[in-house]
mmCIF file of C-alpha atoms in Angstrom:
data_model
loop_
_atom_site.group_PDB
_atom_site.id
_atom_site.type_symbol
_atom_site.label_atom_id
_atom_site.label_comp_id
_atom_site.label_asym_id
_atom_site.label_seq_id
_atom_site.Cartn_x
_atom_site.Cartn_y
_atom_site.Cartn_z
ATOM 1 C CA UNK S 243 0.334 25.615 -50.659
ATOM 2 C CA UNK S 244 -0.543 27.468 -47.404
ATOM 3 C CA UNK S 245 -2.851 24.627 -46.333
ATOM 4 C CA UNK S 246 -0.041 22.074 -46.663
ATOM 5 C CA UNK S 247 2.461 24.048 -44.555
ATOM 6 C CA UNK S 248 0.776 23.545 -41.095
ATOM 7 C CA UNK S 249 0.366 19.831 -41.828
ATOM 8 C CA UNK S 250 4.052 19.556 -42.708
ATOM 9 C CA UNK S 251 5.055 21.370 -39.492
ATOM 10 C CA UNK S 252 2.802 19.095 -37.413
ATOM 11 C CA UNK S 253 4.260 16.007 -39.076
ATOM 12 C CA UNK S 254 7.790 17.252 -38.395
ATOM 13 C CA UNK S 255 6.991 17.885 -34.713
ATOM 14 C CA UNK S 256 5.455 14.430 -34.304
ATOM 15 C CA UNK S 257 8.488 12.785 -35.890
ATOM 16 C CA UNK S 258 10.848 14.799 -33.661
ATOM 17 C CA UNK S 259 8.898 13.864 -30.508
ATOM 18 C CA UNK S 260 8.970 10.181 -31.461
ATOM 19 C CA UNK S 261 12.716 10.355 -32.104
ATOM 20 C CA UNK S 262 13.353 11.979 -28.716
ATOM 21 C CA UNK S 263 11.255 9.379 -26.865
ATOM 22 C CA UNK S 264 13.049 6.556 -28.693
ATOM 23 C CA UNK S 265 16.433 8.050 -27.841
ATOM 24 C CA UNK S 266 15.532 8.438 -24.147
ATOM 25 C CA UNK S 267 14.304 4.833 -23.975
ATOM 26 C CA UNK S 268 17.517 3.643 -25.632
ATOM 27 C CA UNK S 269 19.659 5.623 -23.204
ATOM 28 C CA UNK S 270 17.696 4.263 -20.233
ATOM 29 C CA UNK S 271 18.371 0.752 -21.430
ATOM 30 C CA UNK S 272 22.019 1.167 -22.261
ATOM 31 C CA UNK S 273 23.483 3.770 -19.907
ATOM 32 C CA UNK S 274 24.716 3.056 -16.388
ATOM 33 C CA UNK S 275 26.767 6.035 -15.291
ATOM 34 C CA UNK S 276 26.871 4.992 -11.642
ATOM 35 C CA UNK S 277 29.256 2.065 -11.236
ATOM 36 C CA UNK S 278 29.074 -0.067 -8.087
ATOM 37 C CA UNK S 279 31.983 -2.347 -8.962
ATOM 38 C CA UNK S 280 30.212 -5.702 -9.415
ATOM 39 C CA UNK S 281 28.243 -7.684 -12.004
ATOM 40 C CA UNK S 282 25.197 -9.962 -11.835
ATOM 41 C CA UNK S 283 24.629 -13.325 -13.485
ATOM 42 C CA UNK S 284 20.984 -13.283 -14.565
ATOM 43 C CA UNK S 285 19.495 -16.783 -14.636
ATOM 44 C CA UNK S 286 16.358 -15.704 -16.481
ATOM 45 C CA UNK S 287 14.926 -12.451 -17.737
ATOM 46 C CA UNK S 288 11.225 -12.978 -16.982
ATOM 47 C CA UNK S 289 9.557 -15.076 -14.267
ATOM 48 C CA UNK S 290 6.640 -17.203 -15.456
ATOM 49 C CA UNK S 291 3.371 -16.338 -13.735
ATOM 50 C CA UNK S 292 1.459 -19.435 -12.625
ATOM 51 C CA UNK S 293 -1.548 -17.904 -10.900
ATOM 52 C CA UNK S 294 -2.751 -14.952 -8.863
ATOM 53 C CA UNK S 295 -5.304 -14.414 -6.110
ATOM 54 C CA UNK S 296 -6.767 -11.172 -4.795
ATOM 55 C CA UNK S 297 -7.686 -11.076 -1.096
ATOM 56 C CA UNK S 298 -10.428 -8.943 0.518
ATOM 57 C CA UNK S 299 -7.830 -6.704 2.188
ATOM 58 C CA UNK S 300 -4.086 -6.017 2.099
ATOM 59 C CA UNK S 301 -1.765 -8.876 3.063
ATOM 60 C CA UNK S 302 1.099 -8.393 5.503
ATOM 61 C CA UNK S 303 3.232 -11.459 4.848
ATOM 62 C CA UNK S 304 3.194 -15.241 4.654
ATOM 63 C CA UNK S 305 3.018 -16.801 8.114
ATOM 64 C CA UNK S 306 3.978 -20.302 6.984
ATOM 65 C CA UNK S 307 2.726 -23.332 5.127
ATOM 66 C CA UNK S 308 1.575 -26.934 5.504
ATOM 67 C CA UNK S 309 1.235 -29.643 2.870
ATOM 68 C CA UNK S 310 -2.162 -28.394 1.691
ATOM 69 C CA UNK S 311 -2.388 -24.844 3.025
ATOM 70 C CA UNK S 312 -0.583 -21.513 3.114
ATOM 71 C CA UNK S 313 -1.351 -18.924 5.796
ATOM 72 C CA UNK S 314 -1.088 -15.158 5.348
ATOM 73 C CA UNK S 315 -1.071 -12.427 7.966
ATOM 74 C CA UNK S 316 -3.988 -10.067 7.353
ATOM 75 C CA UNK S 317 -4.357 -6.333 7.699
ATOM 76 C CA UNK S 318 -4.998 -6.494 11.478
ATOM 77 C CA UNK S 319 -3.158 -8.369 14.268
ATOM 78 C CA UNK S 320 -6.035 -10.848 14.555
ATOM 79 C CA UNK S 321 -6.796 -11.650 10.915
ATOM 80 C CA UNK S 322 -5.382 -14.709 9.126
ATOM 81 C CA UNK S 323 -6.075 -15.813 5.539
ATOM 82 C CA UNK S 324 -5.728 -19.436 4.465
ATOM 83 C CA UNK S 325 -5.458 -20.707 0.899
ATOM 84 C CA UNK S 326 -4.112 -23.726 -0.965
ATOM 85 C CA UNK S 327 -0.567 -23.818 -2.415
ATOM 86 C CA UNK S 328 -2.196 -23.434 -5.844
ATOM 87 C CA UNK S 329 -4.167 -20.370 -4.652
ATOM 88 C CA UNK S 330 -7.420 -22.204 -5.421
ATOM 89 C CA UNK S 331 -9.445 -21.380 -2.315
ATOM 90 C CA UNK S 332 -9.671 -18.684 0.322
ATOM 91 C CA UNK S 333 -10.680 -18.845 3.974
ATOM 92 C CA UNK S 334 -10.452 -16.050 6.540
ATOM 93 C CA UNK S 335 -9.811 -16.786 10.212
ATOM 94 C CA UNK S 336 -10.433 -14.197 12.916
ATOM 95 C CA UNK S 337 -8.403 -15.079 15.994
ATOM 96 C CA UNK S 338 -10.626 -14.908 19.104
ATOM 97 C CA UNK S 339 -8.134 -13.109 21.313
ATOM 98 C CA UNK S 340 -9.548 -11.659 24.546
ATOM 99 C CA UNK S 341 -9.011 -7.901 25.151
ATOM 100 C CA UNK S 342 -6.742 -8.594 28.125
ATOM 101 C CA UNK S 343 -4.343 -10.486 25.838
ATOM 102 C CA UNK S 344 -4.577 -8.211 22.830
ATOM 103 C CA UNK S 345 -1.413 -6.866 21.311
ATOM 104 C CA UNK S 346 -0.711 -3.702 19.385
ATOM 105 C CA UNK S 347 -0.088 -3.435 15.646
ATOM 106 C CA UNK S 348 3.659 -4.111 15.855
ATOM 107 C CA UNK S 349 3.393 -7.893 15.622
ATOM 108 C CA UNK S 350 4.533 -10.762 13.474
ATOM 109 C CA UNK S 351 2.864 -14.163 13.077
ATOM 110 C CA UNK S 352 4.708 -17.470 12.615
ATOM 111 C CA UNK S 353 3.268 -20.925 11.887
ATOM 112 C CA UNK S 354 4.526 -24.238 13.256
ATOM 113 C CA UNK S 355 2.279 -27.238 12.725
ATOM 114 C CA UNK S 356 -1.169 -26.263 14.002
ATOM 115 C CA UNK S 357 0.205 -23.418 16.131
ATOM 116 C CA UNK S 358 0.130 -19.758 15.118
ATOM 117 C CA UNK S 359 2.562 -17.774 17.251
ATOM 118 C CA UNK S 360 1.834 -14.062 17.567
ATOM 119 C CA UNK S 361 5.038 -12.248 18.391
ATOM 120 C CA UNK S 362 4.681 -8.822 19.990
ATOM 121 C CA UNK S 363 8.087 -7.196 20.186
ATOM 122 C CA UNK S 364 6.890 -4.200 22.192
ATOM 123 C CA UNK S 365 5.543 -6.131 25.199
ATOM 124 C CA UNK S 366 7.769 -8.190 24.870
ATOM 125 C CA UNK S 367 5.900 -11.481 24.586
ATOM 126 C CA UNK S 368 4.193 -14.121 22.469
ATOM 127 C CA UNK S 369 0.759 -15.678 22.122
ATOM 128 C CA UNK S 370 0.260 -19.275 21.005
ATOM 129 C CA UNK S 371 -3.029 -19.885 19.160
ATOM 130 C CA UNK S 372 -3.946 -23.500 18.322
ATOM 131 C CA UNK S 373 -5.810 -23.777 15.020
ATOM 132 C CA UNK S 374 -7.744 -26.906 16.025
ATOM 133 C CA UNK S 375 -8.685 -26.300 19.651
ATOM 134 C CA UNK S 376 -8.867 -22.511 19.499
ATOM 135 C CA UNK S 377 -6.974 -22.251 22.792
ATOM 136 C CA UNK S 378 -4.571 -19.390 23.472
ATOM 137 C CA UNK S 379 -1.506 -19.386 25.719
ATOM 138 C CA UNK S 380 0.356 -16.201 26.657
ATOM 139 C CA UNK S 381 4.099 -15.946 27.355
ATOM 140 C CA UNK S 382 6.032 -12.946 28.597
ATOM 141 C CA UNK S 383 9.664 -12.584 27.535
ATOM 142 C CA UNK S 384 12.386 -10.997 29.617
ATOM 143 C CA UNK S 385 14.159 -8.968 26.924
ATOM 144 C CA UNK S 386 12.942 -6.633 24.202
ATOM 145 C CA UNK S 387 13.713 -7.877 20.713
ATOM 146 C CA UNK S 388 13.375 -6.713 17.127
ATOM 147 C CA UNK S 389 13.719 -9.965 15.141
ATOM 148 C CA UNK S 390 12.511 -13.523 15.621
ATOM 149 C CA UNK S 391 12.376 -16.844 13.810
ATOM 150 C CA UNK S 392 10.716 -20.113 14.768
ATOM 151 C CA UNK S 393 12.777 -23.318 14.981
ATOM 152 C CA UNK S 394 10.272 -25.828 16.348
ATOM 153 C CA UNK S 395 7.250 -25.987 18.621
ATOM 154 C CA UNK S 396 7.746 -23.330 21.346
ATOM 155 C CA UNK S 397 11.384 -22.737 20.273
ATOM 156 C CA UNK S 398 12.624 -19.462 18.825
ATOM 157 C CA UNK S 399 15.735 -17.453 18.177
ATOM 158 C CA UNK S 400 15.326 -13.740 18.832
ATOM 159 C CA UNK S 401 17.655 -10.786 18.345
ATOM 160 C CA UNK S 402 17.577 -8.322 21.217
ATOM 161 C CA UNK S 403 17.477 -4.581 20.628
ATOM 162 C CA UNK S 404 19.709 -3.267 23.418
ATOM 163 C CA UNK S 405 23.304 -4.520 23.038
ATOM 164 C CA UNK S 406 22.090 -6.738 20.151
ATOM 165 C CA UNK S 407 22.606 -10.478 20.574
ATOM 166 C CA UNK S 408 20.980 -13.674 19.351
ATOM 167 C CA UNK S 409 19.187 -15.657 22.040
ATOM 168 C CA UNK S 410 17.545 -19.072 21.790
ATOM 169 C CA UNK S 411 14.413 -19.382 23.921
ATOM 170 C CA UNK S 412 11.858 -22.028 24.828
ATOM 171 C CA UNK S 413 8.495 -20.558 25.758
ATOM 172 C CA UNK S 414 7.841 -23.335 28.282
ATOM 173 C CA UNK S 415 11.332 -23.574 29.753
ATOM 174 C CA UNK S 416 13.020 -20.296 30.679
ATOM 175 C CA UNK S 417 16.036 -22.153 32.078
ATOM 176 C CA UNK S 418 17.040 -23.458 28.626
ATOM 177 C CA UNK S 419 17.957 -20.001 27.269
ATOM 178 C CA UNK S 420 21.177 -19.832 25.203
ATOM 179 C CA UNK S 421 22.949 -16.627 24.120
ATOM 180 C CA UNK S 422 25.431 -16.381 21.270
ATOM 181 C CA UNK S 423 29.136 -15.757 21.897
ATOM 182 C CA UNK S 424 30.014 -13.859 18.741
ATOM 183 C CA UNK S 425 27.872 -10.687 18.866
ATOM 184 C CA UNK S 426 29.797 -7.582 19.865
ATOM 185 C CA UNK S 427 28.421 -4.425 21.432
ATOM 186 C CA UNK S 428 28.822 -1.471 19.063
ATOM 187 C CA UNK S 429 27.479 1.243 21.334
ATOM 188 C CA UNK S 430 24.784 2.127 18.793
ATOM 189 C CA UNK S 431 21.963 -0.270 19.611
ATOM 190 C CA UNK S 432 20.466 -2.449 16.875
ATOM 191 C CA UNK S 433 20.382 0.221 14.155
ATOM 192 C CA UNK S 434 23.856 -0.207 12.686
ATOM 193 C CA UNK S 435 23.522 -3.975 12.246
ATOM 194 C CA UNK S 436 19.774 -4.111 11.633
ATOM 195 C CA UNK S 437 18.537 -6.798 9.276
ATOM 196 C CA UNK S 438 16.323 -9.885 8.907
ATOM 197 C CA UNK S 439 16.368 -13.296 10.595
ATOM 198 C CA UNK S 440 15.426 -16.594 8.899
ATOM 199 C CA UNK S 441 15.436 -20.326 9.625
ATOM 200 C CA UNK S 442 15.984 -22.913 6.875
ATOM 201 C CA UNK S 443 14.454 -26.285 7.792
ATOM 202 C CA UNK S 444 16.509 -28.093 5.128
ATOM 203 C CA UNK S 445 19.949 -27.213 6.478
ATOM 204 C CA UNK S 446 18.762 -26.388 10.025
ATOM 205 C CA UNK S 447 20.671 -23.129 9.765
ATOM 206 C CA UNK S 448 19.612 -19.733 11.057
ATOM 207 C CA UNK S 449 20.527 -16.905 8.686
ATOM 208 C CA UNK S 450 20.831 -13.186 9.441
ATOM 209 C CA UNK S 451 21.112 -10.640 6.629
ATOM 210 C CA UNK S 452 22.049 -6.971 7.017
ATOM 211 C CA UNK S 453 20.162 -3.951 5.685
ATOM 212 C CA UNK S 454 23.017 -1.455 5.598
ATOM 213 C CA UNK S 455 26.149 -3.500 5.002
ATOM 214 C CA UNK S 456 27.577 -6.252 2.843
ATOM 215 C CA UNK S 457 27.198 -9.903 3.766
ATOM 216 C CA UNK S 458 25.215 -12.321 5.926
ATOM 217 C CA UNK S 459 25.913 -14.872 8.643
ATOM 218 C CA UNK S 460 24.634 -18.386 9.368
ATOM 219 C CA UNK S 461 24.533 -20.215 12.715
ATOM 220 C CA UNK S 462 23.235 -23.570 13.903
ATOM 221 C CA UNK S 463 20.257 -23.893 16.248
ATOM 222 C CA UNK S 464 22.567 -23.720 19.271
ATOM 223 C CA UNK S 465 23.905 -20.350 18.089
ATOM 224 C CA UNK S 466 27.309 -21.585 16.947
ATOM 225 C CA UNK S 467 28.529 -19.394 14.093
ATOM 226 C CA UNK S 468 28.936 -21.535 10.955
ATOM 227 C CA UNK S 469 29.352 -19.041 8.144
ATOM 228 C CA UNK S 470 30.318 -15.426 7.567
ATOM 229 C CA UNK S 471 29.670 -14.641 3.902
ATOM 230 C CA UNK S 472 29.876 -11.668 1.570
ATOM 231 C CA UNK S 473 27.237 -10.565 -0.888
ATOM 232 C CA UNK S 474 28.301 -9.696 -4.439
ATOM 233 C CA UNK S 475 28.144 -5.938 -3.935
ATOM 234 C CA UNK S 476 31.349 -4.144 -3.020
ATOM 235 C CA UNK S 477 29.970 -1.830 -0.343
ATOM 236 C CA UNK S 478 32.135 -2.616 2.681
ATOM 237 C CA UNK S 479 31.645 0.602 4.655
ATOM 238 C CA UNK S 480 28.559 0.808 6.872
ATOM 239 C CA UNK S 481 26.972 4.227 6.246
ATOM 240 C CA UNK S 482 24.866 4.474 9.406
ATOM 241 C CA UNK S 483 24.965 7.487 11.729
ATOM 242 C CA UNK S 484 23.288 6.997 15.115
ATOM 243 C CA UNK S 485 22.505 9.575 17.802
ATOM 244 C CA UNK S 486 22.120 8.801 21.511
ATOM 245 C CA UNK S 487 18.960 10.497 22.844
ATOM 246 C CA UNK S 488 18.393 9.914 26.549
ATOM 247 C CA UNK S 489 18.452 6.168 27.105
ATOM 248 C CA UNK S 490 17.692 5.250 23.493
ATOM 249 C CA UNK S 491 19.180 5.524 20.012
ATOM 250 C CA UNK S 492 17.870 7.127 16.836
ATOM 251 C CA UNK S 493 19.027 7.553 13.237
ATOM 252 C CA UNK S 494 20.719 10.871 12.469
ATOM 253 C CA UNK S 495 19.807 10.516 8.793
ATOM 254 C CA UNK S 496 18.254 7.843 6.542
ATOM 255 C CA UNK S 497 20.958 5.255 5.732
ATOM 256 C CA UNK S 498 21.655 3.677 2.363
ATOM 257 C CA UNK S 499 20.075 0.239 2.013
ATOM 258 C CA UNK S 500 22.245 -2.547 0.609
ATOM 259 C CA UNK S 501 19.831 -5.490 0.959
ATOM 260 C CA UNK S 502 16.217 -5.650 2.176
ATOM 261 C CA UNK S 503 13.654 -8.406 1.565
ATOM 262 C CA UNK S 504 14.666 -12.037 1.803
ATOM 263 C CA UNK S 505 13.551 -15.659 2.056
ATOM 264 C CA UNK S 506 15.234 -19.033 2.601
ATOM 265 C CA UNK S 507 14.370 -22.398 1.071
ATOM 266 C CA UNK S 508 16.176 -25.696 0.431
ATOM 267 C CA UNK S 509 19.561 -24.375 1.553
ATOM 268 C CA UNK S 510 19.322 -21.164 -0.467
ATOM 269 C CA UNK S 511 19.035 -17.515 0.503
ATOM 270 C CA UNK S 512 16.973 -15.282 -1.786
ATOM 271 C CA UNK S 513 17.974 -11.700 -1.051
ATOM 272 C CA UNK S 514 16.730 -8.462 -2.568
ATOM 273 C CA UNK S 515 19.575 -6.140 -3.465
ATOM 274 C CA UNK S 516 19.195 -2.366 -3.546
ATOM 275 C CA UNK S 517 22.396 -1.832 -5.542
ATOM 276 C CA UNK S 518 22.540 -1.875 -9.320
ATOM 277 C CA UNK S 519 25.206 -4.024 -10.970
ATOM 278 C CA UNK S 520 27.490 -2.578 -13.636
ATOM 279 C CA UNK S 521 26.047 -4.906 -16.302
ATOM 280 C CA UNK S 522 22.387 -4.081 -15.552
ATOM 281 C CA UNK S 523 20.147 -1.745 -17.506
ATOM 282 C CA UNK S 524 18.933 1.109 -15.243
ATOM 283 C CA UNK S 525 15.328 0.645 -16.379
ATOM 284 C CA UNK S 526 15.381 -3.099 -15.578
ATOM 285 C CA UNK S 527 16.805 -2.424 -12.129
ATOM 286 C CA UNK S 528 14.356 0.391 -11.369
ATOM 287 C CA UNK S 529 11.174 -1.359 -12.511
ATOM 288 C CA UNK S 530 11.831 -4.828 -11.072
ATOM 289 C CA UNK S 531 12.746 -6.336 -7.695
ATOM 290 C CA UNK S 532 16.266 -7.752 -7.985
ATOM 291 C CA UNK S 533 16.890 -11.066 -6.179
ATOM 292 C CA UNK S 534 20.364 -12.568 -5.644
ATOM 293 C CA UNK S 535 20.682 -16.247 -4.672
ATOM 294 C CA UNK S 536 23.315 -17.551 -2.226
ATOM 295 C CA UNK S 537 24.059 -20.956 -0.747
ATOM 296 C CA UNK S 538 23.636 -21.140 3.034
ATOM 297 C CA UNK S 539 26.310 -23.812 3.475
ATOM 298 C CA UNK S 540 29.210 -22.081 1.722
ATOM 299 C CA UNK S 541 27.891 -18.588 0.945
ATOM 300 C CA UNK S 542 28.425 -19.046 -2.799
ATOM 301 C CA UNK S 543 26.639 -16.741 -5.241
ATOM 302 C CA UNK S 544 24.422 -18.759 -7.591
ATOM 303 C CA UNK S 545 22.848 -16.121 -9.789
ATOM 304 C CA UNK S 546 20.075 -13.531 -9.900
ATOM 305 C CA UNK S 547 16.592 -12.917 -11.284
ATOM 306 C CA UNK S 548 13.914 -10.220 -11.368
ATOM 307 C CA UNK S 549 10.504 -10.304 -9.701
ATOM 308 C CA UNK S 550 8.359 -8.225 -12.073
ATOM 309 C CA UNK S 551 5.928 -5.511 -10.952
ATOM 310 C CA UNK S 552 2.204 -6.195 -10.825
ATOM 311 C CA UNK S 553 -0.042 -3.405 -12.105
ATOM 312 C CA UNK S 554 2.850 -0.991 -11.792
ATOM 313 C CA UNK S 555 3.712 -1.909 -8.183
ATOM 314 C CA UNK S 556 6.732 -3.749 -6.822
ATOM 315 C CA UNK S 557 6.374 -6.633 -4.401
ATOM 316 C CA UNK S 558 6.944 -5.723 -0.752
ATOM 317 C CA UNK S 559 7.155 -9.292 0.573
ATOM 318 C CA UNK S 560 7.836 -12.711 -0.920
ATOM 319 C CA UNK S 561 8.222 -16.332 0.143
ATOM 320 C CA UNK S 562 9.688 -19.411 -1.546
ATOM 321 C CA UNK S 563 8.077 -22.847 -1.200
ATOM 322 C CA UNK S 564 9.567 -25.715 -3.218
ATOM 323 C CA UNK S 565 9.932 -24.360 -6.766
ATOM 324 C CA UNK S 566 7.357 -21.586 -6.373
ATOM 325 C CA UNK S 567 7.788 -17.966 -5.361
ATOM 326 C CA UNK S 568 4.784 -16.181 -3.824
ATOM 327 C CA UNK S 569 5.013 -12.404 -4.181
ATOM 328 C CA UNK S 570 2.669 -10.038 -2.325
ATOM 329 C CA UNK S 571 1.407 -6.858 -3.981
ATOM 330 C CA UNK S 572 -1.069 -5.205 -1.612
ATOM 331 C CA UNK S 573 -4.231 -7.336 -1.816
ATOM 332 C CA UNK S 574 -2.893 -9.611 -4.545
ATOM 333 C CA UNK S 575 -0.571 -12.628 -4.291
ATOM 334 C CA UNK S 576 1.108 -13.828 -7.488
ATOM 335 C CA UNK S 577 2.729 -17.264 -7.974
ATOM 336 C CA UNK S 578 5.912 -17.489 -10.061
ATOM 337 C CA UNK S 579 7.718 -20.599 -11.300
ATOM 338 C CA UNK S 580 11.305 -21.037 -10.075
ATOM 339 C CA UNK S 581 11.894 -24.227 -12.044
ATOM 340 C CA UNK S 582 14.928 -22.627 -13.716
ATOM 341 C CA UNK S 583 16.865 -22.925 -10.428
ATOM 342 C CA UNK S 584 18.383 -26.450 -10.509
ATOM 343 C CA UNK S 585 18.872 -27.232 -6.794
ATOM 344 C CA UNK S 586 15.495 -26.123 -5.408
#
């Protein structure tokens, strides 16, 4: 009898532990105490993985694509990785940039045709590297900027940092500069309205999304405002506190993100939301990257989906090409099928 008693106690403890774990998992899936006042329409629960490719070093972001190649920004300002759209092959290109032209680490690369543009916001300026000839041209810009997007060969729209405004520039024609007429000075620099800038080649619209507030705007390539749209969240108050230190601005405290990562393709905006919907399970929202889809023409909400984690990590950058989403997880790029979206 005494020998059976410890075994019975152990069995009871194991059963109790299992019951507690099951209850916690159930509560995580069913309880959403924090209401944000909106709901999501999930188009699918799980994205279908098509393929994955691991690179020799961490990937920054996708630079751009051609019919038979996709280019990725490497771990240094002078490293570019090239692969096929099916992730079948891998080639590494080291840009032969002379020390006198070298930029610092705060750069972004953009592809247009056979040109890789290296944007250095801190100079401010851009380098133009030709993939075929290997030649490099250097251009100095007159205003400091924090965002850029490429429209065509040598043509960009930038967003300046001091008294933020959108400006269209031509690297080879400084006299063709155009500045928007709708940006307003807020006396707080670029922090309060910080966000991301995109160009959609299907609609020829430039889209700007906000990090700390609801909504996004679209303009044509001549900086005429075409759309002011709301995102599905209900956060209308911008919770950004900025301090003026000397001649510059700084954040008083970390603000609350509303939206972060994004991509545009075929007239659609794919935007990562940082706010949980009232009809979402907390565990689903926490473990996955939530993407909301909007139309760039009318701002309509089309639905949402999750980008799953890879080996326990969330994606920190993604890009949409045709019906494929490329998500970057450190050294690994994973392809997902977006065939469930009808108008891609």
